[in-house]
Amino acid sequence: MRKSCLFLFVKCLLPFFVSAQAEEFYGYFSSWTDLKIAYHAAGNGIADDTKAMQQALDELGSNGHSPVLYIPKGVYRITATLTMQSKNNIVIIGEDPLNTIIKWDGEEKMKMLSLNGVAYSEYARITWDGNNKALAAVAHEWDRKVQYANSGTQHCDEIFKNVAVGLKSGPNMDAEFSIRRCRFYNCSSAGIFLGGPNALDWWIWDAYFENCYTGVSNNVPGNGAGNFHVYRSVFNHSTHADISLGNSNYFSFRDNLSYNSNAFFIASQFSNTSPITIQHNTIFSTAGKIMVDMYTKGNVLFLDNTFITPDSNKNFVIHYEDAYKNTLPDLTMIGNSFTAKQKIIKQTTRSFIDIDNKYGVPVPKQIKPLPKAFAPLIKYKLYEVNNTMNADAIQAIINKASKNATALIHFKYGVYNISKTLTISENSSVLFCGDGFSTILKWMGDSGKAVIQVNNARQAIIKNVKVSCSKKADGILVYDNNKTGNTIYANELLTYAAIRSNLLINNITNTDLRFENLQHNYCNAVSVQMSGSASQYSSLLKIFGAASINNKYSYQVNDNKKMLVYDQWFENGGGTNFITLKDKGEFYMNGAKIAAASKEKLPVIAIDSFSGKAVIAEAIYNTPNKTTSFNNPSGKAKMLLLGTLSWTDSTNNFYKLISDTVDYGILNCRYNVGPGSIPLPDQGNKSNTFIKEMLSTIRSTLVSAKPAYIKLASHFTIDRVFIENGINNLHVEKTP
């Protein structure tokens, strides 16, 4: 192998720069507050704009003031920390992420923006320049004293540069964060740092890190905690590591690109297990350094990664050793490719599942990596509505807008009393856009209807609104004609307190179903459900990043339907199950924390007289007095539990098997009841053939995969929408 080959870049990496859905930016709208006009900020890089910006933040979303602050192009010099406290549903948005710049010119080691109790907020299209002096650009640090936790937040299309830390959490609850298309340059400590055990569910998409000490971390610059997931992101020359861990939880890193960093992943010594999934990443280095250096207890799962490194004797590509309290960790590696032929893995593990890994593979043709493009500003024919209009008046505007090739209907912030279903007609291209979650469509009509109905629209987008159903109607009802090429896509869909389902998908067999960063909570029945005719095959419902709390049941598949969930956090204080599988279908979960705190002795996962496949991989069970129960009297079910961890049961009784068939495997699973991590005996089918069969859907379902776009097909997008108190909050149904 010629070393010069490694200075090129990989042709097969093109999917890293292609998002699953093209996103757009719409604005400025007249309902937004303009920082220069309303508060006389100069934005010339010379005047001190601290006072003007602080006044704007103080008044943002208060009585008589818009919840959206718009920052025009300019350089806004600030000399003291900007602060916000106890606010809900606000938006701060710049005109252009490359030319709307907030620049620090205060004392060293200070924060630029400090947020305490600011929930369900959004920040977009701003460059935060720390001027090589600021401690942090944006710090989300709830103190548990003020109203609201920092939760339900999105950062998108932002730049963080010349700062110690770009984005950080505090030691308390800063959870459920969506980070999309953000760029981090020259962060001397970390691009993103999680500082506490309740900094959970940070979903990082399409980010770009260049010349940072660490890209994403929970132990740099300090002793933090929490968990995060990194998807489709690029790390360019990280001087310490792209990803660094010093505290245990569950993590996943999927479809990322590491380019000549000191290391892709470093995990410090843990006393407890961290189930970790490392899937379909490409790691490129010319230096011959250790690319993955792990001291984490427990099972780590490598699936289909590519390591492009020199073939030398200088260092191993992967180093994995941990002898905390004399118990060795576990390792599963399937389908990984290495250009090196020697010194690949140095590992001292208890169990090493080694399947179809390849060494000495040719170096692919190559190109140089680039950051994901920001969402472009798009201008469509604009129609404005406000909350003085009734449903008939709004429907008239929708009907008029539907006659255009593509039209944008802007809902100004406020509460809209909706007594008749708002309908987007067949073959139309209509975009609904609100002012964040302060635009509220509240149902005031009869029972059994829907607040919004979408009928096979050619293109429909609902963005930045809240739908409140009053426990009488569905929130959004989508009729889909189920043709090949149709797509239903959601980013940051937040659903709460449905009577039947937070998400119900019925009789869909061809449409591509993709949900990213899904929150579904407090459902009285089955929160996410796939159902339909038992004779039909099914579309695969793909959920990438999920959080759920206090549902009676979180997931269910019926009638030969299929569902895949990546990276799920679940909490439940009641006595119900997390998952019950009793019908026919396929269910796959890779990456999870399952916390059911009640003392009732119920199975947290019950697979009983089920026909199909069930896989739970890299999951933590914090479920006292509960079991995973597998009853397979007909022999038609197959189950794989891989790399799971029980935090509360020190015996194999956590797994309750009521079956003597060979169609199950419990492999590389562990328990701990304090510091340390103890392996459980493997059970069932341990053959390579069985493992590959059970993991095949997870291996083929990539977060970078882009559905085929067909011009005449139907495409429905939800982007940052909150739906509450529906019969079904989001209901997708095959067109009658």
XYZ file of C-alpha atoms in Angstrom:
736
model
C 0.000 0.000 0.000
C 1.420 3.410 -1.002
C 1.136 5.904 1.872
C 0.282 8.719 -0.564
C -3.016 6.977 -1.323
C -4.205 7.852 2.165
C -4.008 11.593 1.558
C -6.975 11.392 -0.742
C -10.526 10.870 0.414
C -13.189 8.286 0.019
C -15.640 8.305 -2.874
C -18.086 6.183 -0.910
C -18.387 9.002 1.653
C -20.726 11.071 -0.490
C -23.756 9.951 1.599
C -22.237 11.776 4.578
C -23.011 15.083 2.904
C -26.534 14.241 1.751
C -29.278 14.669 4.317
C -32.296 12.410 4.178
C -34.479 15.454 3.509
C -33.712 18.821 1.938
C -34.521 21.581 4.431
C -35.315 25.210 3.695
C -35.479 28.472 5.605
C -38.450 30.832 5.320
C -38.452 34.370 6.654
C -38.276 37.213 7.622
C -41.950 37.488 8.736
C -43.544 40.711 9.924
C -44.491 39.134 13.273
C -40.803 38.833 14.211
C -38.956 41.477 16.213
C -36.021 42.988 14.295
C -33.079 43.593 16.634
C -31.821 46.629 14.722
C -35.200 48.300 14.258
C -36.744 47.613 17.686
C -33.639 47.918 19.881
C -31.283 50.007 17.723
C -28.445 47.511 17.739
C -25.668 48.747 15.464
C -24.234 45.460 14.205
C -21.158 47.244 12.859
C -18.531 45.395 14.879
C -17.469 48.617 16.630
C -20.347 49.751 18.841
C -21.112 47.786 22.012
C -24.431 46.008 21.344
C -24.602 44.246 24.725
C -27.288 46.504 26.201
C -29.516 46.368 23.108
C -29.277 42.598 22.889
C -29.915 42.073 26.594
C -33.044 44.222 26.461
C -34.253 42.225 23.464
C -33.734 38.962 25.357
C -35.441 40.304 28.484
C -38.575 41.232 26.529
C -38.583 38.268 24.137
C -41.920 36.455 24.329
C -43.283 38.637 27.142
C -46.685 40.332 26.949
C -46.850 42.537 23.893
C -43.622 41.182 22.416
C -43.018 38.612 19.729
C -41.526 35.236 20.735
C -39.191 35.460 17.716
C -36.097 37.674 17.708
C -34.650 38.281 14.255
C -31.028 39.376 13.955
C -30.131 40.953 10.588
C -26.723 40.610 8.995
C -23.933 42.342 10.875
C -21.263 41.933 13.529
C -22.715 42.427 17.015
C -19.966 43.172 19.530
C -20.793 42.144 23.109
C -18.705 42.756 26.220
C -20.720 40.985 28.939
C -22.600 37.693 29.226
C -26.091 37.755 27.739
C -28.669 35.930 29.873
C -32.187 34.539 29.632
C -34.206 32.913 32.394
C -37.587 31.161 32.740
C -38.853 31.402 29.178
C -40.824 28.998 27.007
C -41.283 28.673 23.255
C -38.913 31.388 22.079
C -36.892 31.583 18.857
C -33.680 33.491 18.104
C -32.821 33.483 14.431
C -30.249 35.229 12.294
C -30.578 36.391 8.722
C -27.547 34.495 7.423
C -25.382 32.056 9.414
C -22.221 33.256 7.634
C -22.855 36.978 8.086
C -24.911 37.305 11.285
C -22.112 37.326 13.854
C -22.172 37.801 17.610
C -18.587 38.495 18.640
C -17.159 38.403 22.147
C -15.054 41.375 23.283
C -15.345 41.045 27.055
C -13.123 39.502 29.686
C -11.506 36.134 29.189
C -13.149 32.877 30.307
C -16.719 34.224 30.301
C -19.853 32.815 28.632
C -21.397 34.601 25.691
C -25.011 33.465 26.268
C -26.204 31.820 29.506
C -29.637 30.149 29.520
C -31.371 29.111 32.751
C -34.809 27.536 32.449
C -35.360 28.265 28.745
C -37.437 25.412 27.319
C -38.789 24.400 23.908
C -36.644 27.027 22.269
C -34.836 27.303 18.951
C -31.611 29.031 17.897
C -30.600 29.281 14.253
C -28.487 30.981 11.568
C -25.991 32.755 13.845
C -22.191 32.707 14.103
C -20.908 32.803 17.678
C -17.307 34.077 17.634
C -15.520 33.768 20.991
C -12.563 35.828 19.734
C -10.225 33.259 21.362
C -11.269 34.582 24.782
C -14.751 33.289 25.677
C -15.244 30.232 27.858
C -18.428 29.102 26.092
C -20.601 30.379 23.274
C -24.019 29.104 24.436
C -24.422 27.512 27.879
C -27.698 25.740 28.718
C -27.482 25.511 32.505
C -30.725 25.099 34.422
C -30.135 25.603 38.172
C -33.276 23.699 39.336
C -34.425 26.866 41.098
C -36.238 28.725 38.333
C -39.259 27.661 36.288
C -38.780 25.278 33.343
C -35.966 22.885 32.575
C -33.799 23.428 29.532
C -35.489 20.816 27.350
C -36.958 20.406 23.877
C -34.345 22.709 22.330
C -32.983 22.899 18.794
C -29.826 24.504 17.415
C -29.557 24.504 13.641
C -27.429 26.190 10.982
C -25.102 27.863 13.479
C -21.332 28.378 13.655
C -19.356 28.227 16.908
C -15.741 29.302 16.583
C -12.688 30.551 18.458
C -14.110 29.567 21.835
C -13.242 27.019 24.526
C -16.654 25.262 24.280
C -19.244 25.869 21.597
C -22.373 24.362 23.186
C -22.546 23.105 26.740
C -24.986 21.779 29.295
C -24.893 22.273 33.034
C -24.921 19.711 35.847
C -28.734 19.441 35.948
C -31.452 18.632 33.424
C -30.591 19.902 29.934
C -32.217 17.151 27.885
C -33.735 16.341 24.490
C -31.634 18.616 22.307
C -31.560 18.532 18.509
C -28.334 19.840 16.953
C -28.579 20.085 13.150
C -26.093 21.322 10.555
C -24.005 23.242 13.079
C -20.279 23.916 12.559
C -17.555 24.102 15.184
C -14.161 25.659 14.431
C -11.157 26.025 16.724
C -12.893 25.025 19.949
C -9.965 24.711 22.345
C -11.793 22.301 24.712
C -14.845 20.837 22.960
C -17.358 21.692 20.295
C -20.125 20.191 22.462
C -19.769 19.337 26.155
C -22.346 17.623 28.382
C -21.803 18.500 32.020
C -24.315 16.493 34.065
C -26.058 13.121 34.418
C -29.406 14.500 33.217
C -27.942 16.052 30.093
C -29.577 13.322 28.037
C -30.673 12.690 24.485
C -28.506 15.164 22.618
C -29.072 14.137 19.000
C -26.334 15.629 16.825
C -26.971 15.568 13.063
C -24.833 16.718 10.109
C -22.407 18.664 12.297
C -18.928 19.712 11.203
C -15.955 19.957 13.569
C -12.621 21.398 12.446
C -9.439 21.900 14.487
C -11.211 21.332 17.798
C -9.460 19.700 20.748
C -12.511 17.444 21.152
C -15.605 17.318 18.988
C -18.238 15.949 21.392
C -17.511 15.023 24.997
C -18.836 14.404 28.491
C -15.402 14.641 30.145
C -13.614 17.510 28.392
C -13.061 20.182 29.683
C -14.326 18.835 33.051
C -15.952 15.865 34.699
C -19.360 15.760 33.094
C -21.900 13.050 32.326
C -25.002 12.480 30.243
C -25.401 10.819 26.868
C -25.411 11.842 23.225
C -25.671 10.382 19.746
C -23.771 11.599 16.689
C -25.097 11.028 13.176
C -23.784 11.900 9.699
C -21.205 14.320 11.086
C -17.682 15.211 9.951
C -14.650 15.549 12.233
C -11.641 17.226 10.646
C -8.315 17.227 12.540
C -9.498 16.899 16.145
C -6.320 17.293 18.196
C -7.442 15.019 21.073
C -10.433 13.013 19.847
C -13.556 13.378 17.767
C -15.596 11.820 20.579
C -14.490 11.511 24.207
C -16.269 9.806 27.123
C -15.491 9.775 30.820
C -18.843 8.753 32.263
C -21.005 5.769 31.478
C -24.400 5.582 29.783
C -25.486 4.303 26.392
C -24.173 5.972 23.214
C -24.233 5.585 19.452
C -22.120 7.025 16.653
C -23.497 6.318 13.189
C -22.463 7.245 9.651
C -19.813 9.757 10.695
C -16.571 10.720 9.036
C -13.251 11.184 10.830
C -10.497 12.841 8.812
C -6.925 12.833 10.159
C -7.889 13.342 13.782
C -5.705 12.229 16.654
C -8.378 9.629 17.437
C -11.950 8.966 16.480
C -13.085 7.753 19.885
C -11.504 7.711 23.346
C -13.348 6.252 26.337
C -11.768 6.590 29.771
C -11.881 3.981 32.523
C -15.486 3.335 33.569
C -16.574 1.467 36.674
C -19.914 0.634 35.024
C -20.945 -0.610 31.627
C -21.614 1.643 28.663
C -23.397 -0.146 25.828
C -22.037 1.590 22.733
C -22.897 1.210 19.048
C -20.351 2.338 16.441
C -21.976 1.823 13.038
C -21.036 2.624 9.451
C -18.428 5.267 10.250
C -15.400 5.938 8.091
C -12.180 6.681 9.967
C -9.302 8.019 7.911
C -5.793 8.681 9.210
C -2.315 8.934 7.744
C -0.547 9.042 11.110
C -0.767 5.438 12.242
C -2.299 6.364 15.607
C -4.792 4.461 17.736
C -8.134 5.440 16.236
C -10.371 3.873 18.906
C -8.990 3.691 22.438
C -11.465 2.229 24.919
C -11.404 1.357 28.589
C -15.157 1.027 28.900
C -16.656 -1.907 30.739
C -19.136 -4.089 28.943
C -20.124 -4.685 25.343
C -19.233 -2.420 22.447
C -20.805 -3.153 19.061
C -18.907 -2.297 15.850
C -21.022 -2.691 12.699
C -19.752 -2.151 9.145
C -17.187 0.581 9.809
C -14.304 1.398 7.477
C -10.829 2.160 8.853
C -8.411 3.678 6.328
C -5.031 3.723 8.053
C -1.392 2.996 7.220
C -0.300 -0.605 7.374
C 2.458 -0.167 9.943
C 3.605 -1.649 13.216
C 3.440 1.676 15.041
C 0.077 1.288 16.803
C -2.973 -0.884 16.815
C -5.990 0.631 15.045
C -8.293 -0.329 17.944
C -7.200 -0.704 21.542
C -9.712 -2.163 23.995
C -8.623 -3.145 27.477
C -10.390 -2.883 30.800
C -9.732 -4.926 33.930
C -11.747 -2.958 36.480
C -12.296 -5.257 39.469
C -10.893 -8.165 37.464
C -13.819 -8.539 35.060
C -13.117 -8.240 31.365
C -15.380 -6.416 28.894
C -17.106 -7.821 25.812
C -16.695 -6.904 22.161
C -18.819 -7.578 19.067
C -17.413 -6.740 15.624
C -19.331 -7.554 12.441
C -18.610 -6.552 8.851
C -15.865 -3.984 9.503
C -13.205 -3.230 6.880
C -9.558 -2.295 7.474
C -7.038 -1.202 4.890
C -4.306 -2.310 7.300
C -3.267 -5.950 7.364
C -1.605 -6.074 10.761
C -1.878 -4.638 14.267
C -5.631 -4.190 13.907
C -7.079 -4.861 17.370
C -5.427 -5.181 20.736
C -8.087 -6.453 23.079
C -8.323 -8.295 26.350
C -11.989 -9.191 26.449
C -14.061 -11.927 28.021
C -16.097 -12.532 24.874
C -15.175 -11.442 21.350
C -17.793 -12.012 18.624
C -15.821 -11.685 15.382
C -17.874 -12.045 12.177
C -16.996 -11.138 8.572
C -14.368 -8.499 9.372
C -11.972 -7.843 6.487
C -8.330 -6.783 6.554
C -6.042 -5.406 3.856
C -8.946 -4.119 1.747
C -8.078 -1.744 -1.113
C -8.073 1.986 -0.413
C -11.150 3.465 -2.155
C -11.100 6.366 -4.590
C -11.267 9.554 -2.643
C -12.429 13.182 -2.319
C -12.060 15.871 0.371
C -14.773 16.272 3.035
C -16.965 19.360 3.284
C -19.524 20.572 5.825
C -23.196 20.025 5.168
C -24.742 23.032 3.435
C -26.932 25.300 5.531
C -30.645 25.430 4.747
C -31.094 27.985 1.955
C -33.488 30.930 2.127
C -36.458 30.130 -0.125
C -39.187 32.585 -1.081
C -42.599 31.204 -1.983
C -45.876 32.984 -2.578
C -46.771 34.130 0.954
C -50.159 34.112 2.635
C -50.506 35.482 6.172
C -53.069 34.361 8.752
C -53.610 35.498 12.327
C -55.619 34.303 15.311
C -58.534 36.666 14.713
C -59.522 34.422 11.776
C -61.859 31.464 12.240
C -61.431 28.049 10.611
C -63.539 28.985 7.559
C -61.402 32.057 6.843
C -58.184 30.075 7.238
C -59.510 27.273 5.007
C -60.337 29.824 2.318
C -56.711 30.967 2.369
C -55.490 27.346 2.212
C -57.727 26.721 -0.812
C -56.429 29.847 -2.533
C -52.827 28.986 -1.753
C -53.308 25.464 -3.118
C -53.781 26.874 -6.613
C -50.121 27.967 -6.678
C -47.215 25.716 -7.639
C -45.940 26.068 -4.069
C -47.318 28.429 -1.438
C -46.315 29.333 2.116
C -48.986 30.059 4.719
C -47.551 31.818 7.746
C -49.406 31.513 11.063
C -48.506 34.436 13.290
C -47.943 33.548 16.949
C -51.056 33.334 19.128
C -53.851 30.879 19.992
C -56.137 29.881 17.086
C -59.538 28.452 18.058
C -60.172 25.843 15.346
C -63.715 24.429 15.118
C -63.460 22.793 11.665
C -60.723 20.599 10.232
C -58.118 22.491 8.197
C -57.580 20.437 5.036
C -54.673 20.363 2.607
C -56.096 19.048 -0.633
C -54.831 16.315 -2.916
C -51.908 17.096 -5.258
C -51.297 20.524 -3.726
C -47.984 21.934 -2.474
C -48.676 23.901 0.683
C -46.384 24.832 3.548
C -47.688 25.732 7.014
C -45.135 27.696 9.041
C -45.658 29.187 12.491
C -43.591 31.243 14.922
C -42.483 28.273 16.982
C -44.554 26.665 19.708
C -46.177 30.030 20.471
C -48.321 29.433 17.376
C -51.047 27.209 18.857
C -53.882 25.611 16.875
C -56.444 24.662 19.524
C -59.339 22.357 18.685
C -62.771 23.687 19.633
C -64.935 21.480 17.409
C -66.795 18.188 17.671
C -65.259 14.879 18.697
C -63.817 12.461 16.154
C -62.350 14.961 13.701
C -58.774 16.159 13.101
C -57.287 19.607 13.582
C -55.322 19.290 10.318
C -55.960 16.779 7.539
C -53.526 16.152 4.673
C -54.944 14.371 1.614
C -52.216 12.919 -0.625
C -50.565 16.296 -1.015
C -47.828 16.458 -3.636
C -45.741 18.330 -1.088
C -46.923 19.406 2.346
C -44.799 20.805 5.150
C -45.976 21.689 8.653
C -43.313 23.563 10.587
C -42.930 25.373 13.903
C -46.460 25.059 15.304
C -48.196 23.534 18.295
C -51.444 21.575 17.877
C -53.670 21.166 20.938
C -56.500 18.648 20.431
C -58.557 19.022 23.638
C -58.883 15.187 23.852
C -61.545 15.286 21.133
C -59.730 15.047 17.793
C -56.690 13.682 16.050
C -53.929 16.238 15.815
C -52.731 15.691 12.238
C -54.428 13.071 10.067
C -52.467 12.129 6.946
C -54.115 10.166 4.166
C -51.440 8.533 2.051
C -52.116 6.669 -1.207
C -49.289 4.282 -0.356
C -47.419 4.549 -3.662
C -43.768 3.690 -4.062
C -41.764 6.908 -3.727
C -44.025 8.512 -1.147
C -42.253 9.809 1.961
C -43.368 10.822 5.426
C -40.554 12.486 7.328
C -40.449 14.180 10.722
C -37.752 16.083 12.543
C -38.336 16.956 16.202
C -41.939 15.795 16.493
C -43.044 16.185 20.126
C -46.214 14.310 21.069
C -47.901 14.253 24.469
C -50.876 12.624 26.219
C -52.713 10.902 23.395
C -55.741 8.824 24.330
C -54.983 6.044 21.817
C -51.610 6.640 20.138
C -49.079 9.418 19.936
C -48.144 7.991 16.533
C -50.438 5.569 14.689
C -49.523 4.211 11.253
C -52.124 1.965 9.656
C -52.014 -0.081 6.428
C -48.886 1.597 5.016
C -46.849 -0.792 2.901
C -44.839 1.272 0.370
C -44.311 4.756 1.786
C -40.915 5.540 3.303
C -41.443 6.349 7.008
C -38.656 8.216 8.759
C -38.789 9.987 12.146
C -35.794 11.740 13.679
C -35.677 12.942 17.299
C -39.165 11.730 18.192
C -40.547 12.488 21.648
C -43.706 10.603 22.637
C -44.986 10.774 26.188
C -47.916 10.158 28.578
C -50.033 8.028 26.247
C -52.913 6.114 27.850
C -52.513 3.153 25.491
C -49.815 2.261 22.910
C -47.734 5.329 22.173
C -46.256 4.264 18.797
C -48.199 1.652 16.864
C -47.945 -0.020 13.441
C -51.035 -1.940 12.372
C -53.103 -2.949 9.359
C -54.101 -5.920 7.292
C -52.254 -9.048 8.369
C -51.960 -10.228 4.762
C -49.882 -7.233 3.647
C -46.170 -6.718 3.928
C -45.116 -3.534 5.692
C -43.096 -0.409 5.289
C -40.368 -0.264 7.907
C -41.069 2.500 10.412
C -37.644 4.002 11.144
C -37.174 6.056 14.321
C -33.724 7.572 14.767
C -33.470 9.082 18.243
C -36.435 8.826 20.644
C -37.506 9.739 24.164
C -40.647 8.560 25.949
C -42.037 8.974 29.456
C -44.957 7.335 31.271
C -46.675 5.618 28.380
C -48.787 2.579 29.159
C -46.904 0.837 26.342
C -44.323 2.587 24.193
C -44.247 0.389 21.065
C -46.347 -2.245 19.380
C -46.342 -3.971 15.989
C -49.320 -5.937 14.697
C -50.337 -7.675 11.497
C -46.884 -8.358 10.019
C -45.720 -4.768 10.471
C -42.094 -3.717 11.018
C -40.505 -1.121 13.274
C -36.928 -0.113 13.999
C -35.907 2.225 16.839
C -32.416 3.606 17.334
C -31.336 5.304 20.547
C -34.382 5.356 22.799
C -34.627 6.776 26.328
C -37.649 5.486 28.252
C -38.879 6.306 31.757
C -42.028 5.074 33.434
C -43.135 5.446 37.024
C -46.204 3.244 36.535
C -46.579 -0.513 36.515
C -46.930 -1.101 32.779
C -44.644 -2.657 30.196
C -42.261 -0.936 27.858
C -42.931 -3.284 24.946
C -45.385 -6.153 24.489
C -45.175 -8.283 21.334
C -48.072 -10.725 20.916
C -49.060 -10.590 17.265
C -47.027 -10.841 14.051
C -44.251 -8.568 12.904
C -40.683 -7.447 13.396
C -39.288 -5.149 16.078
C -35.695 -3.938 16.299
C -34.154 -1.681 18.935
C -30.487 -0.710 18.923
C -29.389 1.605 21.722
C -31.693 2.233 24.671
C -32.064 3.141 28.328
C -35.178 1.510 29.794
C -36.052 2.839 33.248
C -39.254 1.572 34.873
C -39.242 2.550 38.522
C -42.368 0.872 39.891
C -41.993 -2.099 42.235
C -44.550 -4.291 40.481
C -43.120 -7.560 39.201
C -44.027 -7.196 35.537
C -41.979 -7.925 32.418
C -40.545 -4.727 31.001
C -40.426 -6.487 27.636
C -42.941 -9.269 27.034
C -42.667 -11.470 23.954
C -45.519 -13.932 24.221
C -46.888 -16.166 21.456
C -45.350 -13.799 18.929
C -44.591 -14.616 15.282
C -41.608 -12.739 13.923
C -38.299 -11.238 14.990
C -37.395 -9.201 18.062
C -33.924 -7.708 18.628
C -32.759 -5.597 21.563
C -29.092 -4.586 21.237
C -26.919 -2.325 23.407
C -29.622 -1.463 25.954
C -29.531 -0.587 29.658
C -32.327 -1.911 31.892
C -32.904 0.076 35.065
C -35.981 -1.924 35.967
C -36.218 -3.340 39.512
C -38.356 -6.474 39.901
C -38.936 -6.741 36.170
C -37.953 -9.216 33.494
C -37.599 -9.674 29.783
C -40.016 -12.519 29.151
C -39.863 -14.789 26.089
C -42.618 -17.358 25.561
C -42.511 -19.101 22.200
C -44.869 -22.103 22.271
C -45.374 -22.178 18.495
C -41.683 -21.808 17.692
C -42.437 -18.928 15.287
C -40.605 -16.190 17.198
C -36.917 -15.354 17.139
C -35.292 -13.145 19.754
C -31.776 -11.732 20.140
C -30.631 -9.809 23.205
C -27.111 -8.537 22.528
C -24.947 -6.411 24.794
C -27.656 -5.540 27.297
C -27.059 -4.454 30.882
C -29.245 -4.843 33.951
C -28.550 -2.234 36.626
C -30.795 -3.843 39.220
C -30.603 -7.635 38.990
C -27.506 -9.673 39.698
C -28.871 -12.974 38.431
C -29.900 -14.435 35.139
C -33.486 -14.385 36.410
C -33.787 -10.998 34.744
C -34.356 -12.996 31.547
C -37.442 -15.176 31.933
C -37.482 -17.874 29.283
C -40.647 -19.916 28.881
C -39.444 -21.739 25.823
C -37.131 -24.587 24.980
C -36.604 -23.711 21.310
C -33.230 -22.682 19.871
C -34.585 -19.490 18.249
C -33.211 -17.073 20.789
C -29.833 -15.769 21.854
C -28.781 -13.865 24.980
C -25.222 -12.869 24.227
C -22.625 -10.588 25.819
C -25.099 -9.368 28.446
C -24.081 -8.100 31.884
C -25.329 -6.794 35.217
C -24.101 -4.435 37.889
C -25.534 -3.474 41.272
C -22.851 -0.925 42.086
C -19.355 -0.184 40.829
C -18.247 -2.866 38.457
C -19.859 -4.906 35.724
C -20.323 -8.662 35.805
C -20.987 -10.853 32.753
C -24.019 -13.105 32.563
C -23.707 -16.524 30.948
C -24.544 -16.644 27.254
C -27.710 -18.558 26.445
C -29.367 -19.954 23.355
C -28.160 -19.799 19.786
C -24.626 -18.382 19.466
C -24.005 -19.240 15.817
C -22.690 -16.627 13.407
C -25.542 -17.433 11.028
C -28.187 -16.666 13.670
C -26.496 -13.419 14.772
C -26.156 -12.156 11.190
C -29.764 -13.017 10.390
C -31.093 -11.194 13.427
C -28.939 -8.087 12.857
C -29.474 -7.846 9.104
C -32.183 -5.148 9.277
C -30.150 -3.027 11.699
C -27.089 -3.338 9.471
C -29.002 -2.301 6.358
C -30.915 0.599 7.957
C -28.568 3.569 7.894
C -29.219 7.073 9.167
C -27.545 8.368 5.994
C -29.887 6.529 3.634
C -31.850 8.852 1.376
C -35.270 7.695 0.155
C -35.836 7.752 -3.563
C -37.450 11.052 -4.555
C -40.104 10.691 -7.227
C -41.486 13.954 -8.553
C -45.090 12.825 -8.803
C -45.078 11.025 -5.469
C -46.498 12.423 -2.232
C -44.058 13.969 0.255
C -45.168 15.075 3.713
C -42.769 16.691 6.191
C -43.175 17.636 9.830
C -40.446 19.914 11.150
C -40.475 20.819 14.827
C -44.159 20.329 15.628
C -45.711 19.834 19.078
C -48.991 17.841 19.278
C -50.843 17.226 22.543
C -54.051 15.699 23.925
C -55.196 14.045 20.715
C -57.186 10.888 20.232
C -54.228 10.059 17.987
C -51.694 12.855 17.897
C -50.261 11.951 14.485
C -52.354 9.485 12.502
C -51.162 8.144 9.128
C -53.752 6.128 7.232
C -53.896 4.526 3.795
C -56.277 6.508 1.607
C -59.684 4.771 1.596
